Each structure stands twice: as C-alpha cells, then as structure tokens.
Coordinates of C-alpha atoms and ligand atoms in Angstrom, one line a residue:
M934 CA 0.0 0.0 0.0
E935 CA 1.2 3.5 -0.9
R936 CA 2.1 5.6 2.2
F937 CA -1.1 7.4 3.4
N938 CA -1.4 11.1 3.7
Y939 CA -4.4 13.3 4.5
P940 CA -5.6 14.3 1.0
G941 CA -5.0 18.0 1.4
T942 CA -4.4 20.6 4.1
I943 CA -7.9 21.4 5.2
G944 CA -10.8 19.0 5.9
L945 CA -14.2 18.9 7.6
A946 CA -13.9 17.2 11.0
P947 CA -16.3 14.4 12.0
M948 CA -19.3 15.8 13.9
A949 CA -22.2 13.6 15.0
G950 CA -25.5 15.0 13.9
I951 CA -23.8 17.6 11.6
S952 CA -21.3 16.1 9.2
D953 CA -23.9 14.1 7.3
R954 CA -23.8 13.5 3.5
C955 CA -25.4 16.8 2.7
F956 CA -23.2 18.9 4.8
R957 CA -20.1 17.0 3.6
I958 CA -21.1 17.8 0.0
I959 CA -21.6 21.5 0.8
C960 CA -18.3 21.8 2.6
R961 CA -16.4 20.0 -0.1
L962 CA -18.0 22.4 -2.6
W963 CA -16.7 25.3 -0.5
G964 CA -13.2 23.8 -0.7
A965 CA -12.8 21.3 2.1
Q966 CA -10.3 18.8 0.6
F967 CA -11.5 15.8 2.6
A968 CA -14.1 14.9 5.2
F969 CA -15.2 12.3 7.7
S970 CA -18.6 10.6 8.3
E971 CA -20.3 11.1 11.6
M972 CA -19.1 8.5 14.1
I973 CA -20.8 5.1 13.5
S974 CA -20.8 2.3 16.1
A975 CA -19.0 -0.9 15.1
E976 CA -21.8 -2.8 16.7
S977 CA -24.5 -1.2 14.4
V978 CA -22.4 -1.9 11.3
I979 CA -22.1 -5.6 12.3
L980 CA -25.9 -5.8 13.1
N981 CA -26.7 -4.1 9.8
V982 CA -28.8 -1.4 11.5
G983 CA -30.7 0.4 8.9
V984 CA -29.4 3.9 9.6
V985 CA -25.8 2.9 8.9
D986 CA -26.2 2.8 5.1
K987 CA -27.4 6.4 5.2
M988 CA -24.4 7.5 7.3
L989 CA -21.8 5.9 5.0
P990 CA -20.3 8.1 2.3
F991 CA -22.0 7.5 -1.1
E992 CA -19.6 8.0 -4.1
E993 CA -17.7 10.7 -2.2
E994 CA -14.0 11.1 -2.8
N995 CA -11.5 11.6 0.0
T996 CA -14.0 10.8 2.7
A997 CA -13.3 8.6 5.7
V998 CA -15.7 6.5 7.7
Q999 CA -15.3 7.0 11.4
L1000 CA -16.0 4.0 13.6
Y1001 CA -16.3 3.8 17.4
G1002 CA -16.3 0.8 19.7
S1003 CA -14.2 -1.0 22.3
E1004 CA -13.7 -4.6 21.0
P1005 CA -10.8 -5.2 18.6
K1006 CA -12.6 -8.0 16.8
K1007 CA -15.8 -6.0 16.3
L1008 CA -14.0 -2.9 15.1
A1009 CA -11.9 -5.1 12.7
L1010 CA -15.0 -6.7 11.3
A1011 CA -16.9 -3.4 11.0
A1012 CA -13.9 -1.8 9.2
R1013 CA -13.8 -4.7 6.8
K1014 CA -17.5 -4.4 6.1
V1015 CA -17.6 -0.7 5.3
Q1016 CA -14.2 -0.2 3.7
H1017 CA -15.6 -0.3 0.2
R1018 CA -17.5 2.9 1.0
A1019 CA -14.6 4.7 2.6
S1020 CA -11.4 6.3 1.3
W1021 CA -9.9 5.3 4.7
I1022 CA -11.2 4.2 8.1
D1023 CA -10.9 6.4 11.2
L1024 CA -11.1 5.1 14.7
N1025 CA -12.7 7.4 17.3
A1026 CA -10.6 7.6 20.4
A1027 CA -11.6 11.1 21.2
C1028 CA -15.3 11.3 22.1
P1029 CA -15.7 12.4 25.8
V1030 CA -19.4 11.9 25.9
K1031 CA -20.5 9.8 29.0
K1032 CA -22.7 7.4 27.0
V1033 CA -19.7 6.5 24.8
V1034 CA -17.0 6.5 27.5
R1035 CA -19.1 4.3 29.8
K1036 CA -18.8 1.6 27.1
N1037 CA -15.0 1.8 27.0
A1038 CA -15.2 3.5 23.6
G1039 CA -14.2 6.9 22.3
A1040 CA -11.8 8.8 24.7
A1041 CA -12.0 5.9 27.1
L1042 CA -9.5 4.1 24.9
L1043 CA -6.9 6.7 25.9
K1044 CA -7.1 5.2 29.4
D1045 CA -6.4 1.7 28.1
L1046 CA -3.6 1.9 25.7
E1047 CA -3.1 -1.8 25.4
R1048 CA -6.7 -2.1 24.1
L1049 CA -6.1 0.9 21.8
R1050 CA -3.0 -0.9 20.3
D1051 CA -4.9 -4.2 19.9
I1052 CA -7.8 -2.4 18.1
V1053 CA -5.4 -0.6 15.7
M1054 CA -3.5 -3.8 15.0
A1055 CA -6.7 -5.8 14.4
M1056 CA -8.2 -3.1 12.1
K1057 CA -4.9 -2.9 10.2
D1058 CA -4.9 -6.7 9.8
A1059 CA -8.6 -6.9 8.7
C1060 CA -8.7 -3.9 6.3
E1061 CA -7.0 -3.0 3.0
K1062 CA -7.7 0.7 3.5
P1063 CA -5.5 3.0 5.7
I1064 CA -6.4 3.3 9.4
T1065 CA -6.2 6.6 11.2
V1066 CA -7.1 7.4 14.8
K1067 CA -8.7 10.6 16.2
I1068 CA -7.5 11.3 19.7
R1069 CA -7.5 14.0 22.4
L1070 CA -4.3 14.9 24.3
G1071 CA -5.2 12.3 27.0
F1072 CA -8.1 11.4 29.2
E1073 CA -7.4 13.4 32.4
K1074 CA -3.9 14.8 31.6
N1075 CA -1.7 15.4 28.5
E1076 CA -0.3 12.0 27.6
L1077 CA 0.2 12.6 24.0
E1078 CA 3.7 11.1 23.9
K1079 CA 2.6 7.9 25.5
I1080 CA -0.4 7.6 23.2
M1081 CA 1.7 8.3 20.0
D1082 CA 4.3 5.8 21.2
V1083 CA 1.6 3.2 21.2
L1084 CA -0.1 4.2 18.0
V1085 CA 2.9 4.6 15.7
P1086 CA 4.5 1.1 16.3
A1087 CA 1.0 -0.4 16.0
G1088 CA 1.1 0.7 12.4
V1089 CA -1.4 3.6 12.4
D1090 CA -1.5 5.5 9.1
G1091 CA -2.4 8.9 10.5
V1092 CA -3.5 10.6 13.7
E1093 CA -5.8 13.5 14.2
V1094 CA -5.3 15.4 17.5
H1095 CA -7.9 17.5 19.2
G1096 CA -5.7 19.6 21.5
R1097 CA -7.7 19.1 24.7
T1098 CA -8.0 16.3 27.2
A1099 CA -11.3 14.4 27.5
V1100 CA -12.1 15.9 30.9
Q1101 CA -11.7 19.4 29.4
M1102 CA -14.6 18.6 27.0
Y1103 CA -14.8 21.9 25.2
S1104 CA -13.5 24.2 27.9
E1105 CA -10.3 26.3 27.8
K1106 CA -8.4 27.0 24.6
A1107 CA -7.3 24.1 22.5
Q1108 CA -3.5 23.5 22.5
W1109 CA -1.8 23.7 19.2
D1110 CA 2.0 23.8 20.0
L1111 CA 2.4 20.0 19.9
D1112 CA 5.3 19.5 17.6
L1113 CA 3.5 16.7 15.8
E1114 CA 6.2 16.2 13.3
R1115 CA 8.2 14.3 15.9
W1116 CA 6.5 11.0 15.1
N1117 CA 7.0 10.8 11.4
V1118 CA 3.4 9.9 10.7
P1119 CA 0.8 12.1 9.0
T1120 CA -1.1 14.2 11.6
A1121 CA -4.0 16.6 11.6
I1122 CA -4.7 19.3 14.2
S1123 CA -8.2 20.0 15.6
G1124 CA -9.6 22.5 18.1
D1125 CA -10.8 26.1 18.0
L1126 CA -10.2 26.6 14.2
Y1127 CA -12.7 29.4 13.6
T1128 CA -10.8 31.7 11.1
V1129 CA -8.3 31.3 8.3
Y1130 CA -5.8 32.9 10.7
D1131 CA -6.5 30.1 13.3
I1132 CA -6.0 27.4 10.7
R1133 CA -2.7 28.8 9.4
K1134 CA -1.4 29.5 13.0
A1135 CA -2.5 26.0 14.2
L1136 CA -0.8 24.3 11.2
E1137 CA 2.4 26.3 11.8
V1138 CA 2.7 25.8 15.5
S1139 CA 1.5 22.2 15.7
K1140 CA 3.6 21.1 12.7
A1141 CA 0.6 18.9 11.6
S1142 CA 0.2 18.0 8.0
A1143 CA -3.4 19.0 7.9
A1144 CA -6.2 20.8 9.8
L1145 CA -9.7 19.7 10.6
V1146 CA -12.4 22.4 10.9
A1147 CA -15.4 21.5 13.1
R1148 CA -17.5 24.2 14.8
G1149 CA -15.8 26.7 12.6
A1150 CA -17.6 25.1 9.6
L1151 CA -20.9 25.2 11.3
R1152 CA -20.5 28.8 12.2
K1153 CA -19.3 29.8 8.7
P1154 CA -19.5 27.0 6.1
W1155 CA -17.5 29.1 3.6
I1156 CA -14.4 29.1 5.8
F1157 CA -12.9 26.6 3.4
H1158 CA -13.4 29.1 0.5
E1159 CA -11.8 31.9 2.5
F1160 CA -8.8 29.6 3.2
F1161 CA -8.1 29.3 -0.5
H1162 CA -9.3 32.6 -1.8
A1163 CA -8.5 35.0 1.1
K1164 CA -11.9 36.6 0.9
A1165 CA -15.6 35.9 1.6
P1166 CA -17.7 34.5 -1.3
A1167 CA -20.3 36.7 -3.0
I1168 CA -23.7 36.9 -1.4
E1169 CA -25.2 35.0 -4.4
Q1170 CA -22.9 32.1 -3.8
I1171 CA -23.9 31.9 -0.1
R1172 CA -27.6 32.0 -1.1
D1173 CA -27.1 29.4 -3.8
M1174 CA -25.2 27.1 -1.5
F1175 CA -28.0 27.4 1.2
L1176 CA -30.6 26.6 -1.5
L1177 CA -28.5 23.6 -2.7
H1178 CA -28.4 22.4 0.9
V1179 CA -32.2 22.5 0.9
K1180 CA -32.4 20.5 -2.3
L1181 CA -29.8 17.9 -1.2
L1182 CA -31.6 17.3 2.1
K1183 CA -35.0 17.0 0.3
E1184 CA -33.5 14.5 -2.1
H1185 CA -31.4 12.4 0.2
E1186 CA -33.5 12.4 3.4
G1187 CA -37.0 13.3 2.4
E1188 CA -39.6 15.9 3.1
K1189 CA -39.6 15.4 6.8
S1190 CA -35.9 16.2 7.2
F1191 CA -36.5 20.0 6.9
Y1192 CA -35.9 20.5 10.6
K1193 CA -32.2 19.6 10.0
L1194 CA -31.7 23.0 8.3
R1195 CA -32.4 24.8 11.5
Q1196 CA -28.9 24.0 12.8
F1197 CA -27.3 25.5 9.8
V1198 CA -29.2 28.8 9.4
A1199 CA -26.9 30.7 11.8
G1200 CA -23.9 29.7 9.7
Y1201 CA -25.4 30.7 6.3
T1202 CA -26.4 34.1 7.6
H1203 CA -23.2 34.7 9.6
G1204 CA -22.5 38.4 10.0
L1205 CA -25.3 39.5 7.7
F1206 CA -27.5 42.5 8.5
G1207 CA -30.9 41.4 9.9
A1208 CA -29.7 37.8 10.5
R1209 CA -31.0 37.6 14.0
E1210 CA -34.6 38.4 13.0
F1211 CA -34.3 36.1 10.0
R1212 CA -33.1 33.2 12.2
E1213 CA -35.9 33.6 14.6
K1214 CA -38.4 33.5 11.8
F1215 CA -36.7 30.6 10.1
M1216 CA -36.7 28.4 13.2
K1217 CA -40.5 28.4 13.2
L1218 CA -40.9 27.4 9.6
E1219 CA -42.2 24.0 8.8
G1220 CA -41.3 22.4 5.5
F1221 CA -38.8 22.9 2.7
D1222 CA -41.0 25.2 0.5
A1223 CA -41.5 27.8 3.2
M1224 CA -37.8 27.6 4.0
E1225 CA -36.7 28.0 0.4
S1226 CA -38.8 31.1 -0.2
A1227 CA -37.7 32.7 3.1
I1228 CA -34.1 32.1 2.0
R1229 CA -34.7 33.7 -1.4
D1230 CA -36.4 36.7 0.2
F1231 CA -33.7 37.3 2.8
F1232 CA -30.8 37.1 0.4
N1233 CA -32.4 38.9 -2.5
Q1234 CA -33.0 42.0 -0.4
F1235 CA -29.2 42.4 -0.4
L1236 CA -28.9 41.8 -4.1
M1237 CA -31.4 44.6 -4.8
N1238 CA -29.4 47.0 -2.7
V1239 CA -26.1 46.7 -4.4
G1240 CA -23.4 48.8 -2.8
E1241 CA -25.1 48.9 0.6
N1242 CA -23.1 47.4 3.4
I1243 CA -24.7 44.0 4.3
F1244 CA -22.3 42.9 7.0
V1245 CA -22.8 43.9 10.7
K1246 CA -20.4 44.5 13.5
E1247 CA -20.6 42.5 16.7
D1248 CA -23.1 44.9 18.3
G1249 CA -25.6 44.4 15.4
A1250 CA -25.1 47.8 13.8
K1251 CA -24.1 48.0 10.1
A1252 CA -20.3 47.8 9.7
Ligands
FMN668 C1 -21.6 18.7 17.5 C2 -20.3 18.0 17.5 C3 -20.2 16.7 17.2 C4 -19.0 16.0 17.2 N1 -18.9 14.7 16.8 C5 -17.7 14.1 16.7 C6 -17.6 12.8 16.2 O1 -18.6 12.1 15.8 N2 -16.4 12.2 16.1 C7 -15.2 12.9 16.5 O2 -14.1 12.3 16.4 N3 -15.3 14.2 16.9 C8 -16.5 14.8 17.0 N4 -16.5 16.1 17.4 C9 -15.3 16.8 17.7 C10 -14.8 17.6 16.5 O3 -14.4 16.7 15.4 C11 -13.6 18.5 16.9 O4 -12.5 17.7 17.1 C12 -13.8 19.4 18.0 O5 -15.1 20.0 17.9 C13 -12.8 20.5 18.2 O6 -12.8 21.3 17.1 P1 -13.4 22.8 17.1 O7 -13.0 23.4 18.5 O8 -12.9 23.5 15.9 O9 -14.9 22.6 17.1 C14 -17.8 16.8 17.5 C15 -17.9 18.1 17.8 C16 -19.1 18.8 17.8 C17 -19.1 20.2 18.1

C-alpha cells in the first residue's frame, strides 16, 4: 500500500449530527479537501442497523468513515464491512461523551492503551484501506507522547489530534503547540479553528500536515473558501449554497428532514445584517417550501441594494 497522507491541508472534522452526507457535500464544494462521516458504532455496522447505510459516504471522494467501539474483533469486522464505501477508516478515540466512554469506547481508549493498540492492529490486519485514529491529548492529563508511542508502532497511518484532554470537554483554549512532526506519521490538528488565521497558525505551531475544521464550519461554512481565496464569497454564492443544501436534504433524506436545516441557518447568515430576526423566523418554519422562499427573500434584499453594506459589527449595527 502506498504511504497514506491526508488528501489535502484542510478538511471537515467528524461531527455527530452535523457532518452528514449533505453537509459534507456542501463543505467539499466550498473547498474542504477531505471529510469524515459522523461516528458510527461498530456494533451497528455488524448488526446491519438500517441507519448505517445512510451514514456511510456515497460516491464521495476523500471521505473517511469514522467508527467507534471497544472490541478489537468487532472494530476489525466493521472496518472490513464498510471499507468499500470509505477512502480510509478512522477510529474514534476522542469522544468524551459519557454514553460512549461508559462503554469503554471513544476517549476511554486513551485510558487503556493496550486495548487501543490491539484495536489498531486488528483493524490494520482486517482492512485494506488506511487506518487513522482521532485522539485527544489524553483522558485526564496530557499523555500525547505515551499515546503516540503506542499508535505509531501499532502501524497507524495517521493521527488527528484534538488539542484538549477528554475531561476538558470543550472548555479552555485548545492547545496547538504540539510538535506533531516528531512522530514521522501524518497528523491533523483539531480544536478552535474558527478563522483562516486560526487554521494557518495551528498548522504552523502544531507542525501537523493538515487541519480539521469542526464548529468553525458550522459557524461559517465558507471558511474553506476563505482559506483558499483569502476573501468571503459573493452573497449570491452563499444564497445558492444554502438553496443547494435544501435541495440535497430533500433528495437524500425526504420531506420530513427540513428541521435539520435549523442547525445551519446561523452559519449561512453569519455576519449578515438582519440575520437575528431572520433566524428567529426561520426556526419556526415547517417544510422545505417555506424555508426555500424565506431564504430567497432574505438574500435577494441584499442583491437589490447593491453597494449597501450588508455585514454587521458584533453589536448588530451596520459595519
Ligand atoms: C456537534 C459536534 C459533534 C462532534 N462529533 C464528533 C464525532 O462524531 N467524532 C469525533 O471524532 N469528533 C467529534 N466532534 C469533535 C470535533 O471533530 C472536533 O475535534 C472538536 O469540535 C474540536 O474542534 P473545534 O474546536 O474546531 O470545534 C464533534 C464536535 C461537535 C461540536
């Protein structure tokens, strides 16, 4: 197998409930060079639970499937089963949520490095695709060195590092100065990447080969565009991408999935004048048709007032 590397510098991070097929397509169109599925339990893959098929990438390039679990054999079997739908397989050793940790999965694996090693080795044995692992710095304290010294000899193909411990959850600032080059394995940095400046700074100080954007993409989905073009996209482009998101959701998930758009409206209207009132109205809408026409009305008002400033300052006044 050719040596793995993350297929680009900037990718969409795995986010349960967010990084579904539609949002992955949108972020890839904005410029994300790679993406991850939402985390999928190895158990549900093995049991053929219906929702799994919908969660797996469908003809998407450079998209990893992220699995979670605690049993080497089950993770190996699940990886083998889904590998034909994935560019590579990613193991979740980062999730700090109680429901996951209680089952010895996610970040709990950082407390049991022998198990983590056995899982990686079993997945590597079972699977023809590369195996990467997403970790935090440690469970209670920073044990990055110890963790990497287990993962690298186990044959991991890449490691994504969220620069916080599991007990920190999302509090305090993520750590970037990690000198990730030390281990001679491809790495990606994650944590607090909200602006192009953050991404560039995190890449520089972490010495990672790539960066994963998570909440930053939810807050401003065109962050990937800004990374490559050094400017915000035109208002028409934002409107058209929002409308495409509506169309994709309708096609892929059906009429009843309109509520999913509510979690993205803040992102698509980020920084725009009148966004707060629009969001309040949008959250009450029921159905794609009403949402689509509200989106057109909101964005078209800016297009009719060419030249007027449409962005706002933090205090809500026109910039
Ligand atoms: C809503 C949400 C869901 C997430 N789900 C996952 C997941 O399924 N798998 C995973 O490895 N990380 C998950 N994460 C963590 C992100 O991938 C990322 O590492 C973390 O949010 C730090 O990046 P940020 O500070 O830029 O958001 C999730 C984060 C959020 C906010």
